[in-house]
Coordinates of C-alpha atoms and ligand atoms in Angstrom, one line a residue:
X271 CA 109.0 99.2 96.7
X272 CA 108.4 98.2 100.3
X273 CA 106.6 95.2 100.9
X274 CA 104.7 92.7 103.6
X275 CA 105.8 89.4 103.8
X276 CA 102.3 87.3 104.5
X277 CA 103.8 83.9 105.7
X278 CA 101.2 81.6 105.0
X279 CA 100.6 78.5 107.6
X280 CA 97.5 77.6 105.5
X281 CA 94.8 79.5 106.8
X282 CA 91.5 79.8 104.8
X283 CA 92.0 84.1 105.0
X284 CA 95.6 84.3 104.0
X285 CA 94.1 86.3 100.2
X286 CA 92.2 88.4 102.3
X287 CA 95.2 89.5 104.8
X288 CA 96.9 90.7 101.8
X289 CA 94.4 92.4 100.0
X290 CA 93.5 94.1 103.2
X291 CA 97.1 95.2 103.3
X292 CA 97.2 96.5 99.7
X293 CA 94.0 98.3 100.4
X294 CA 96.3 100.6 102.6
X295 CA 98.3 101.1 100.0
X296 CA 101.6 98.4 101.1
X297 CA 102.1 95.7 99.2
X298 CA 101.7 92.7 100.1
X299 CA 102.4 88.9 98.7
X300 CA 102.2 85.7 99.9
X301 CA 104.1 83.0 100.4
X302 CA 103.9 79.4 102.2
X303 CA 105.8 79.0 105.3
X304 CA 107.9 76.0 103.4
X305 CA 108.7 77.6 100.5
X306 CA 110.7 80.2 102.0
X307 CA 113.4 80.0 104.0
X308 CA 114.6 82.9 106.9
X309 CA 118.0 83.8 104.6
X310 CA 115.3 84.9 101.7
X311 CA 113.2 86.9 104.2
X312 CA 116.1 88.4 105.5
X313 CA 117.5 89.3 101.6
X314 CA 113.7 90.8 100.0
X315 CA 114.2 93.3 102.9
X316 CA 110.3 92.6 103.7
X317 CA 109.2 95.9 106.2
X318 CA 107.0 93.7 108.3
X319 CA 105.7 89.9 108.1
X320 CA 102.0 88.5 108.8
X321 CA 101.7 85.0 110.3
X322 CA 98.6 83.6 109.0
X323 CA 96.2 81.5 111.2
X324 CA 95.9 77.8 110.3
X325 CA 93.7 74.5 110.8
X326 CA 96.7 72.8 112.9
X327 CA 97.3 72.9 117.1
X328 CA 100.9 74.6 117.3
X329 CA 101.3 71.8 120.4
X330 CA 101.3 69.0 117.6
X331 CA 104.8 68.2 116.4
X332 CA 103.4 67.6 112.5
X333 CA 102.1 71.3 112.6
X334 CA 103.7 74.0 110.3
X335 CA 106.2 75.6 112.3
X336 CA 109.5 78.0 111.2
X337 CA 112.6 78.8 112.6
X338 CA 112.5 80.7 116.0
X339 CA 115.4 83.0 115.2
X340 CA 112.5 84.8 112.9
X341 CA 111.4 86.5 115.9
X342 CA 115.2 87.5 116.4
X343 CA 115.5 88.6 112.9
X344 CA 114.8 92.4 113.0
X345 CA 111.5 92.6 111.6
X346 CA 108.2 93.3 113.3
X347 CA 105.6 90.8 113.1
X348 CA 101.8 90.3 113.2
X349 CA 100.5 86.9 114.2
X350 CA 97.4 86.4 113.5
X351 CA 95.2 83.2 115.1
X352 CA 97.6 80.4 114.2
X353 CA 100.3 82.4 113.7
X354 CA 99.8 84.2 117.3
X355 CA 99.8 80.6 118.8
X356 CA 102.9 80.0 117.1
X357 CA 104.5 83.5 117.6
X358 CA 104.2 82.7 121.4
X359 CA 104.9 79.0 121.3
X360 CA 107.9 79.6 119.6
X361 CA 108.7 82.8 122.1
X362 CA 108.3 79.8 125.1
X363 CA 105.0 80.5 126.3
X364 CA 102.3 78.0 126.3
X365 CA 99.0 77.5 124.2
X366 CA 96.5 74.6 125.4
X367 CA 93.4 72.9 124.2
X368 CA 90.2 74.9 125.2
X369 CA 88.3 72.1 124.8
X370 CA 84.6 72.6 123.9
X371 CA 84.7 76.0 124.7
X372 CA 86.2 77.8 121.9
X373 CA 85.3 80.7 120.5
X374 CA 83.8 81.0 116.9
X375 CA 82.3 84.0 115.0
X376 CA 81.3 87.8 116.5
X377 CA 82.7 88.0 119.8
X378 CA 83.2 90.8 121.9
X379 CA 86.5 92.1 122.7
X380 CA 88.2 94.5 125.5
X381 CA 91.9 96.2 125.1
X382 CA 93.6 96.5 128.6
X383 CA 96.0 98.4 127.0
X384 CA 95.5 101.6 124.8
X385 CA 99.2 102.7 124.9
X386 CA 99.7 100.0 122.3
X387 CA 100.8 100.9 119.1
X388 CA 98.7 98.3 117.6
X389 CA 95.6 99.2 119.6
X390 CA 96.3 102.5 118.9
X391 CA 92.6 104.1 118.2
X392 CA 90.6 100.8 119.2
X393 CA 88.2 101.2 121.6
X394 CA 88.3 100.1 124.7
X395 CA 85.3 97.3 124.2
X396 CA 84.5 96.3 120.3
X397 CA 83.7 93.1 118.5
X398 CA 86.1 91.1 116.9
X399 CA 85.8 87.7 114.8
X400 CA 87.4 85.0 116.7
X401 CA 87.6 81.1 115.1
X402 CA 89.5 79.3 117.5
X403 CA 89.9 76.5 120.2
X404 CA 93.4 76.6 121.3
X405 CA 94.3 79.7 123.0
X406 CA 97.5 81.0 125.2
X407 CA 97.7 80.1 128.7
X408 CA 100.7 81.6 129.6
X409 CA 102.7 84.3 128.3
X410 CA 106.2 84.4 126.7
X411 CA 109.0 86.1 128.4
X412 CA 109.3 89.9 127.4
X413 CA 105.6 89.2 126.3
X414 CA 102.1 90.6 127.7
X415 CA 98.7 90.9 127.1
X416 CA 97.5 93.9 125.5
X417 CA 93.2 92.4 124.9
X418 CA 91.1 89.4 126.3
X419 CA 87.7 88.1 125.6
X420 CA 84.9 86.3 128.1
X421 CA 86.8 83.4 126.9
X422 CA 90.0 84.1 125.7
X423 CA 92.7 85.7 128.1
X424 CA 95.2 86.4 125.8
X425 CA 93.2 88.1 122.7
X426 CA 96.1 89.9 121.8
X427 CA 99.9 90.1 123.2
X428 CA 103.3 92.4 122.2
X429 CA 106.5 92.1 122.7
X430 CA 107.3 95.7 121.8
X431 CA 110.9 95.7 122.3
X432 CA 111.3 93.3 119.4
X433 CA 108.2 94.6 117.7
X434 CA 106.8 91.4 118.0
X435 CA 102.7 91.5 118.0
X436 CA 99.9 88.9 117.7
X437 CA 96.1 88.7 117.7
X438 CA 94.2 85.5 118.8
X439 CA 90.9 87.3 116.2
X440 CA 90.8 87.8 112.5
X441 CA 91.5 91.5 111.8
X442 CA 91.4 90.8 108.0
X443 CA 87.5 90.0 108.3
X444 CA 85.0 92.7 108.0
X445 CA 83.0 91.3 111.2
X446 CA 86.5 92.4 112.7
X447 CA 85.6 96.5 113.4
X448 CA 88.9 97.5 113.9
X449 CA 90.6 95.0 111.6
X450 CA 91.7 97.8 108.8
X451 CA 92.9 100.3 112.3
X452 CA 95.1 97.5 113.5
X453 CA 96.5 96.1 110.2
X454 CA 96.9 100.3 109.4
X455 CA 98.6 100.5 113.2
X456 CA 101.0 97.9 112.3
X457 CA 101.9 98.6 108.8
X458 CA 102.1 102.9 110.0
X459 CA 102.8 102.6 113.1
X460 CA 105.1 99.9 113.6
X461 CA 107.0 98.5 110.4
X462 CA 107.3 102.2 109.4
X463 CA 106.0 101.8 106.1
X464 CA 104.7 104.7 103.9
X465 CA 101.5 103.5 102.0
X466 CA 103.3 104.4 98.2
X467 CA 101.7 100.9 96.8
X468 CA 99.5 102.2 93.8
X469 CA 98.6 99.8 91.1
X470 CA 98.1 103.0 88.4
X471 CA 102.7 103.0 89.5
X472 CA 103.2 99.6 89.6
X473 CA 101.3 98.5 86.3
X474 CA 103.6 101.4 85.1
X475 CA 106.8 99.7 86.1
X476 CA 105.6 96.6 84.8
X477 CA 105.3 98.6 81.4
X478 CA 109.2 99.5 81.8
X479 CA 110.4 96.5 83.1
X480 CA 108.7 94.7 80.0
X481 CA 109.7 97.5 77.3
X482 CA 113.5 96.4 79.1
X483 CA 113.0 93.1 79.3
X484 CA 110.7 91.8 75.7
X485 CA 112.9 94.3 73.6
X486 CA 113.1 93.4 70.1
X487 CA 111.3 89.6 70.9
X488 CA 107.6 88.9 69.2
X489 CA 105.9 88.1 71.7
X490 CA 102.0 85.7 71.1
X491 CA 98.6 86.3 73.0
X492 CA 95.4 84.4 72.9
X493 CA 93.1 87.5 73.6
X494 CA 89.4 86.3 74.7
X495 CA 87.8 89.6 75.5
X496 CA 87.8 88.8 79.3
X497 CA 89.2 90.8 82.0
X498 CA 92.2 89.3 82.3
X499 CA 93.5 88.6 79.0
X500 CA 91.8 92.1 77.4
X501 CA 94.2 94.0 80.5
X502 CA 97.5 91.6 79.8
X503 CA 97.1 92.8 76.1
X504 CA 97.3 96.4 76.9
X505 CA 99.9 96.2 79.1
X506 CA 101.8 94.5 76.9
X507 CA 101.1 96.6 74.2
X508 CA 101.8 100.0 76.2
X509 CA 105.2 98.0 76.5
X510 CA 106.4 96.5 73.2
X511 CA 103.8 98.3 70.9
X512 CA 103.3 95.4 67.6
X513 CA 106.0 93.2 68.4
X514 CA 102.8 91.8 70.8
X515 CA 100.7 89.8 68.2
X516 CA 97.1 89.0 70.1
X517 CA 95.5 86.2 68.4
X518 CA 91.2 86.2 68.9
X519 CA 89.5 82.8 68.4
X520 CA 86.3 84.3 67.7
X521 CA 84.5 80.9 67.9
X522 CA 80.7 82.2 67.6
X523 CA 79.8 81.4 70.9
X524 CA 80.5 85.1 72.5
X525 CA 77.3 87.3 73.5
X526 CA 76.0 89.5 70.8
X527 CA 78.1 92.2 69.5
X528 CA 81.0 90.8 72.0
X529 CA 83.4 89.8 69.1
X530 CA 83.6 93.4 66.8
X531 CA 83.5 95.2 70.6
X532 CA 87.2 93.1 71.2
X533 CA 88.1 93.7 67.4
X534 CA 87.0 97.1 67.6
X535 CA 88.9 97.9 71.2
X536 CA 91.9 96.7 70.2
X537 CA 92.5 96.9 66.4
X538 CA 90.8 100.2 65.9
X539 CA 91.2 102.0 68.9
X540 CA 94.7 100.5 70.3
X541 CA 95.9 99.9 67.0
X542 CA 97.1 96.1 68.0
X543 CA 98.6 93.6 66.4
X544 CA 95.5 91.9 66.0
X545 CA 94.4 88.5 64.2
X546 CA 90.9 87.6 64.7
X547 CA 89.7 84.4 63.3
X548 CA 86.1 83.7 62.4
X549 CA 85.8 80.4 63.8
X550 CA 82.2 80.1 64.1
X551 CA 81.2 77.4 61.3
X552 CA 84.6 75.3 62.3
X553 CA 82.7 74.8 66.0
X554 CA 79.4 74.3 64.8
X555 CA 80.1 71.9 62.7
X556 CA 82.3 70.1 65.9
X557 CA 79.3 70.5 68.2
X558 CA 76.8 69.1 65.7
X559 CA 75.1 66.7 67.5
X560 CA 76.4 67.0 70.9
X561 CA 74.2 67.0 73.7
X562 CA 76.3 65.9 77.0
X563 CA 77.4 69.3 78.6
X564 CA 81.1 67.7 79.4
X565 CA 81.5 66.2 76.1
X566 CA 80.9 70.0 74.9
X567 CA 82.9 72.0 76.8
X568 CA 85.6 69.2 76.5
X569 CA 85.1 69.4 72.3
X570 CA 85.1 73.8 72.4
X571 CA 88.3 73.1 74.8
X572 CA 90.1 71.1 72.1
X573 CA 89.0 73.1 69.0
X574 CA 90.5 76.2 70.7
X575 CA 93.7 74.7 71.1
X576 CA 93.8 73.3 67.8
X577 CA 92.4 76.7 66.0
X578 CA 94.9 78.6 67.9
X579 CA 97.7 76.4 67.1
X580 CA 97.1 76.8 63.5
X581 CA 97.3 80.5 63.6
X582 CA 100.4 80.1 66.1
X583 CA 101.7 78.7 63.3
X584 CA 101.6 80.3 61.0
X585 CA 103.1 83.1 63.0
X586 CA 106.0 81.1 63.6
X587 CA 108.4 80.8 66.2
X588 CA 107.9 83.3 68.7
X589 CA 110.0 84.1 71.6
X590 CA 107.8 85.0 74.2
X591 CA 104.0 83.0 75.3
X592 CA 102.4 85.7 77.5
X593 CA 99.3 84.8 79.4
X594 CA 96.7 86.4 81.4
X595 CA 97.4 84.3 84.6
X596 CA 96.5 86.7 87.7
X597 CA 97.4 86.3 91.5
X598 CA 94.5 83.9 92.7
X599 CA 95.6 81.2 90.4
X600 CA 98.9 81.0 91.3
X601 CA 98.4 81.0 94.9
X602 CA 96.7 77.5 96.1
X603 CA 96.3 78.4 99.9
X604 CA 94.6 76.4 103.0
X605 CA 96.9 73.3 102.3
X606 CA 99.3 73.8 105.6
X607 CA 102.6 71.4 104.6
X608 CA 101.3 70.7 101.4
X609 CA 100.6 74.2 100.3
X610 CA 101.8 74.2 96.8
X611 CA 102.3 76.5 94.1
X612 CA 100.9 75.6 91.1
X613 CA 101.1 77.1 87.4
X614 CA 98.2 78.0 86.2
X615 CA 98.1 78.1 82.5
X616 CA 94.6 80.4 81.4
X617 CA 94.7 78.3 78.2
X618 CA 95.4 74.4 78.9
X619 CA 97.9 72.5 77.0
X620 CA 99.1 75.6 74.6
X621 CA 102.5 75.4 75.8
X622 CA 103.5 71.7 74.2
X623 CA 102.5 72.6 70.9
X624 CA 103.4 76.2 70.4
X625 CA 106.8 77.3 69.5
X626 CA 108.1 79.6 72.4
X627 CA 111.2 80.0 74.9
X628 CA 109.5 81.9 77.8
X629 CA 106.3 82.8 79.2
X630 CA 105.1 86.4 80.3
X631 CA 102.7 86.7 82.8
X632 CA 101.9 90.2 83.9
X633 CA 99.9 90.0 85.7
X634 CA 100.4 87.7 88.0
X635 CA 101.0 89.6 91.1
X636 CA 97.5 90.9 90.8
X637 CA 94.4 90.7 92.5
X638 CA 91.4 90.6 90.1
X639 CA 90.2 94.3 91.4
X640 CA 94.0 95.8 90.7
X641 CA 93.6 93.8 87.5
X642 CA 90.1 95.9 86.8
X643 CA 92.1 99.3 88.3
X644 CA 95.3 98.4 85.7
X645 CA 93.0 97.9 82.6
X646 CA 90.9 101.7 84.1
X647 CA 94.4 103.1 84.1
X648 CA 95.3 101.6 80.5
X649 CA 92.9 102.8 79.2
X650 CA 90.5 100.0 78.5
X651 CA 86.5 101.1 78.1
X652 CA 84.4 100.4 81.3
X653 CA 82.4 97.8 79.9
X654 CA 85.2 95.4 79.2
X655 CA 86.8 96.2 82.5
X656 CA 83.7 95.3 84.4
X657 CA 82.8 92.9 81.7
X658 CA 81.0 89.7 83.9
X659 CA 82.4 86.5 84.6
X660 CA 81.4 84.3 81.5
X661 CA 82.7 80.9 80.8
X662 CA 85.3 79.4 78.7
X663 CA 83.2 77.4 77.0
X664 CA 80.5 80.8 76.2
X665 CA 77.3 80.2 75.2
X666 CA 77.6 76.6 74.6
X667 CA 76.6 75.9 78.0
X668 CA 74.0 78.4 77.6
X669 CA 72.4 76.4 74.9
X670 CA 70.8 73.6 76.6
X671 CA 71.3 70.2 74.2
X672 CA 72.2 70.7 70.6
X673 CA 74.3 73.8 69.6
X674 CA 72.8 74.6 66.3
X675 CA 73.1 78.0 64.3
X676 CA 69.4 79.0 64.8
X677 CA 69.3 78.1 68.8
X678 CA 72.4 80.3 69.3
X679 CA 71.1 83.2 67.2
X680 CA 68.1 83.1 69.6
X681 CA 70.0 82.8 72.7
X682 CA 72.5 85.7 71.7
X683 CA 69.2 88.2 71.0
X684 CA 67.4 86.8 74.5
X685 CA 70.4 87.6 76.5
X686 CA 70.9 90.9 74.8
X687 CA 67.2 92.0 75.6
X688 CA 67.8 90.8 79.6
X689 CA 71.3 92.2 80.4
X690 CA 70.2 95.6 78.8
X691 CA 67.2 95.8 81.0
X692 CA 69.2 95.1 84.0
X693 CA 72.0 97.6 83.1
X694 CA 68.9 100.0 83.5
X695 CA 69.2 99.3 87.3
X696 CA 71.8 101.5 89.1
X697 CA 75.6 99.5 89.2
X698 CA 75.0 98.9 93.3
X699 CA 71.8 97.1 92.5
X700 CA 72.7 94.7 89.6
X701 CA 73.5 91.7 90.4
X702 CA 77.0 90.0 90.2
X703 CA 76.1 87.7 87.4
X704 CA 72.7 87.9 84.7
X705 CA 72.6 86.0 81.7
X706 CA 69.8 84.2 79.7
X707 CA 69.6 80.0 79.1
X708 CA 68.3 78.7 75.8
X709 CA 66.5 75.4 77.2
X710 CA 65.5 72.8 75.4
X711 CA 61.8 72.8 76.3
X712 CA 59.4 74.3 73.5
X713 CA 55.7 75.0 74.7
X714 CA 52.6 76.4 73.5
X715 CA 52.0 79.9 72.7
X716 CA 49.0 82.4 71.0
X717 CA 50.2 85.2 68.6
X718 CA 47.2 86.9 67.3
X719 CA 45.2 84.1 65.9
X720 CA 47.9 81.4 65.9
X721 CA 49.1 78.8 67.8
X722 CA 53.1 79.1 68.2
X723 CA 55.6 76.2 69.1
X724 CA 58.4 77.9 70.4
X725 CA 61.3 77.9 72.9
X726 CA 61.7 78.6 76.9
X727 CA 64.1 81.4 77.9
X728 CA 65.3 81.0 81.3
X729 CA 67.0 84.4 83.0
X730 CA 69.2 83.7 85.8
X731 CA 70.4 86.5 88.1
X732 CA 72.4 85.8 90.8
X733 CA 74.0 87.9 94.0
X734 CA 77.5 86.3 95.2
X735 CA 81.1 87.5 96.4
X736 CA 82.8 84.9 95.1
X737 CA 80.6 82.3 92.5
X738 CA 81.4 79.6 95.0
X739 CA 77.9 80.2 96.3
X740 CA 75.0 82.0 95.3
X741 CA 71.8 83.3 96.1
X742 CA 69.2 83.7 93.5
X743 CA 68.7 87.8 92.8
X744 CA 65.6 89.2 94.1
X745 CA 65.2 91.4 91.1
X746 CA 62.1 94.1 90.8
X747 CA 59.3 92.9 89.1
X748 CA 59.4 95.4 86.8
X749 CA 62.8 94.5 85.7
X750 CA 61.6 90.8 84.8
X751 CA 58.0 91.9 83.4
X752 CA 59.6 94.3 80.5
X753 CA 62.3 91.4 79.8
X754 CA 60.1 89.1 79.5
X755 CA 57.7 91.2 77.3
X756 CA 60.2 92.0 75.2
X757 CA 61.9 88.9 74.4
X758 CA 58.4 87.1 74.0
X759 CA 57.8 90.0 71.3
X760 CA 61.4 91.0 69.9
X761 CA 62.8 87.1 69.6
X762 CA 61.0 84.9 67.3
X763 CA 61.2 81.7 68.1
X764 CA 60.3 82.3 71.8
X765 CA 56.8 82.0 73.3
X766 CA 58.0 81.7 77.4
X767 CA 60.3 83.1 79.5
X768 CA 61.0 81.9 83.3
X769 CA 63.0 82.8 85.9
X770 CA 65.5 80.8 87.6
X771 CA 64.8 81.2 92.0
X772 CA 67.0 78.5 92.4
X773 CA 70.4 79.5 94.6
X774 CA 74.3 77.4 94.3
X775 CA 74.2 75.4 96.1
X776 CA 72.4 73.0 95.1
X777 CA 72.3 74.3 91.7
X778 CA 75.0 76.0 89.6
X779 CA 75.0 79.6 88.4
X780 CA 75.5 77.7 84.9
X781 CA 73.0 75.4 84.0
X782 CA 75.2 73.0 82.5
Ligands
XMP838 P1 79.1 77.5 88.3 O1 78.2 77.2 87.1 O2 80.2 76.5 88.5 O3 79.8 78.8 87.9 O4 78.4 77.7 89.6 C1 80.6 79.6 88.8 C2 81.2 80.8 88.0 O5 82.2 80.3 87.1 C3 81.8 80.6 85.7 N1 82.1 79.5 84.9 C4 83.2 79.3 84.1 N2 84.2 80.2 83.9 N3 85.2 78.6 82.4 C5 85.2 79.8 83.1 O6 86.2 80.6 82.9 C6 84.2 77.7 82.6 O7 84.2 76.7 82.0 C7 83.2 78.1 83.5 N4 82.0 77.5 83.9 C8 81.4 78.3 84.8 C9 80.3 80.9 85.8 O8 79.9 81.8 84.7 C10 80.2 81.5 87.1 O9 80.6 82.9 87.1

């Protein structure tokens, strides 16, 4: 399979360089500048590498930097920001400090040279995304300047005899208009790549290379009806059929229905090796009296582990722990010489206290869309492959206080009532992330003739790329009014509902 080398000098985009470059079909992965060495690069037979950009001044001697003879090596090259500083540093030109006139967000850019391969369908004047204070001053030898800005007179440079380009903007951003032209210019045009990358193929050689490779081993999954492990489990299973034994905690705290919808998947319809253990009373009885959010999700944590271990084993040894670890938590980036790579294990601890001699992790190469595309492909219905984010911990941080039987009975009918009014919307206007909160406020109500004592329901809807911040959703009025109607009529136990119009930060999208 060809493949792009991203060569990652800690920039704060190096994810989005190569998802750009597997959205044109090349793939792409990443790796830090320190943990690979020119030999390796040379031996993977990479088709092109990306230079990412970085916090540091190439000028200062701590900065990441990498062997010249790269640029020597054979291979075409993109440098982008940082990594164009460095590309031309190293080459022998010179970058200096722009002092307080840098350049930072939408700016507008102008190619002097159209001939380029890389500028190859740009226009002449568009706008690009620049983040930068440094900039080139003079040129390397063999090197020249193929776009400027107001600011900047080296926006771009080549060095087309040794196929050697860099771009002082962020193509990979969106704000970038010709980003996806120029990435598709280099990957096309210049490293002569193909554009065979399909994750429907690859998630099919990862099927053969595990029938090859888990043949005859039993092989242990802690399934947990997300995403990630619901698509390892299929994959798996397409692979080794029932030597993969998935074991489902089912500890109560799931939304309504959520538990026979993973039973039903992947017992009835897959056929799986499937043990599902009815944990709910075990937890309760653990939560009784627990109020502190931590101290919760710290005790559902730890009664996991312990309820899975059991099961584990009673299985026995087994010779293979496969988890549903995926791309973005194995790559820590924006660390420059620290960047580290750190194992990510989806279910803490497990691995001290099971019985096992490897770990499987399918699909770790993947980006959480390609995970959702792999599960399409496999097979998996819709509404587990779009299922929402939802937290380890379920909806014991969704019961404000207490966890008792009754409160979570409530909570699991509330949140039914919301999320099915919202699915009403069309998929482009729901937003990324709806739930209902049990709180632990009761107020005053009128039923008919009688006064009612009952809980508050809070709905929280919020619209975000990447849950690290979030805006409160703006949902139609309509939407909220039948909710709330219904749940103050279908739920006993519930005389108000309110909305939640506060955005992350400050608040969470969790409310504990
Ligand atoms: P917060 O509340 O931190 O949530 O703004 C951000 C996103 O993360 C989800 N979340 C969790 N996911 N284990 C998870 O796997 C957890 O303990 C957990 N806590 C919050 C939350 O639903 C939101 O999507």
């Amino acid at each position: 399979m060809e493949k792009i080398l991203v060569l990652d000098f800690g920039g704060q985009y190096d994810q989005l360089i190569a998802r750009r470059v597997r959205d044109l079909h090349v793939y792409a992965e990443i790796k830090a500048y320190n943990r690979i060495t020119l030999r390796e690069i040379a031996e993977e037979g990479y088709q092109g590498i990306i230079f990412t950009g970085g916090p540091n001044s190439v000028y200062d001697p701590s900065s990441p930097h990498y062997d010249p003879a790269i640029l020597d090596a054979g291979i075409p090259v993109l440098g982008i920001c940082y990594g164009c500083q460095l590309m031309a540093f190293m080459a022998g030109g010179t970058v200096s400090d722009a002092g307080d006139s840098g350049e930072y967000g939408k700016t507008s850019v102008a190619v002097s040279d159209r001939e380029n391969v890389l500028m190859r369908n740009v226009p002449e004047s568009s706008v690009c995304w620049m983040s930068h204070k440094d900039f080139i001053s003079t040129l390397p030898d063999g090197f020249r300047c193929i776009a400027y800005t107001d600011k900047c007179p080296v926006a771009a440079m080549c060095d087309e005899e040794r196929a050697l380009f860099g771009v002082q903007f962020h193509p990979e951003v969106t704000h970038t208009e010709y980003g996806q032209r120029i990435f598709a210019n280099f990957l096309f045009g210049i490293c002569g790549c193909a554009g065979d990358y399909r994750v429907e193929n690859y998630a099919a050689s990862l099927i053969e290379k595990y029938r090859r490779e888990l043949a005859g081993k039993k092989v242990l999954l802690a399934l947990s009806g997300g995403v990630d492990s619901s698509v390892a489990a299929a994959l798996l299973h397409a692979a080794i059929g029932n030597d993969l034994i998935c074991v489902f905690v089912d500890h109560g705290l799931l939304r309504k229905g959520e538990g026979d919808m993973v039973e039903h998947t992947f017992k009835g319809r897959f056929g799986m090796n499937l043990i599902r253990v009815n944990a709910q009373d075990r937890f309760l009885k653990k939560l009784a009296g627990i109020t502190d959010p931590e101290t919760k999700r710290k005790t559902i944590g730890e009664e996991f582990i312990r309820v899975f271990e059991e099961e584990a084993k009673k299985i026995g040894h087994v010779n293979v722990l496969a988890q549903g670890t995926i791309y973005p938590d194995i790559i820590e980036s924006g660390k420059g010489d620290s960047a580290v790579i750190k194992s990510h294990h989806n279910v803490g601890g497990l691995p001290d206290v099971i019985s096992f001699d490897e770990i499987a992790e399918p699909l770790k190469e993947l980006f959480k869309d390609e995970v959702r595309m792999a599960g399409t492909a496999l097979g998996l219905p819709q509404e587990l492959v779009w299922r929402q984010p939802f937290p380890g911990p379920g909806l014991g941080v969704r019961v404000i206080g207490e966890i008792t039987e009754e409160k979570l009975a409530i909570l699991k009918e509330a949140d039914a009532v919301f999320r099915e009014e919202v699915d009403k919307l069309t998929p482009e206007k729901r937003p990324a992330q709806y739930f209902a909160v049990l709180t632990d406020t009761r107020s005053v109500g009128v039923m008919g003739d009688f006064r009612t004592y009952g809980y508050t329901v809070a709905l929280r809807a919020v619209n975000t790329d990447d849950f690290m911040s979030a805006e409160w959703s703006r949902l139609p009025y309509e939407v909220l009014e039948r909710a709330s109607s219904r749940i103050t009529n279908e739920v006993p136990g519930v005389s108000r509902v309110v909305y939640d119009i506060s955005s992350k930060p400050p608040a969470t999208v969790e409310w504990e």
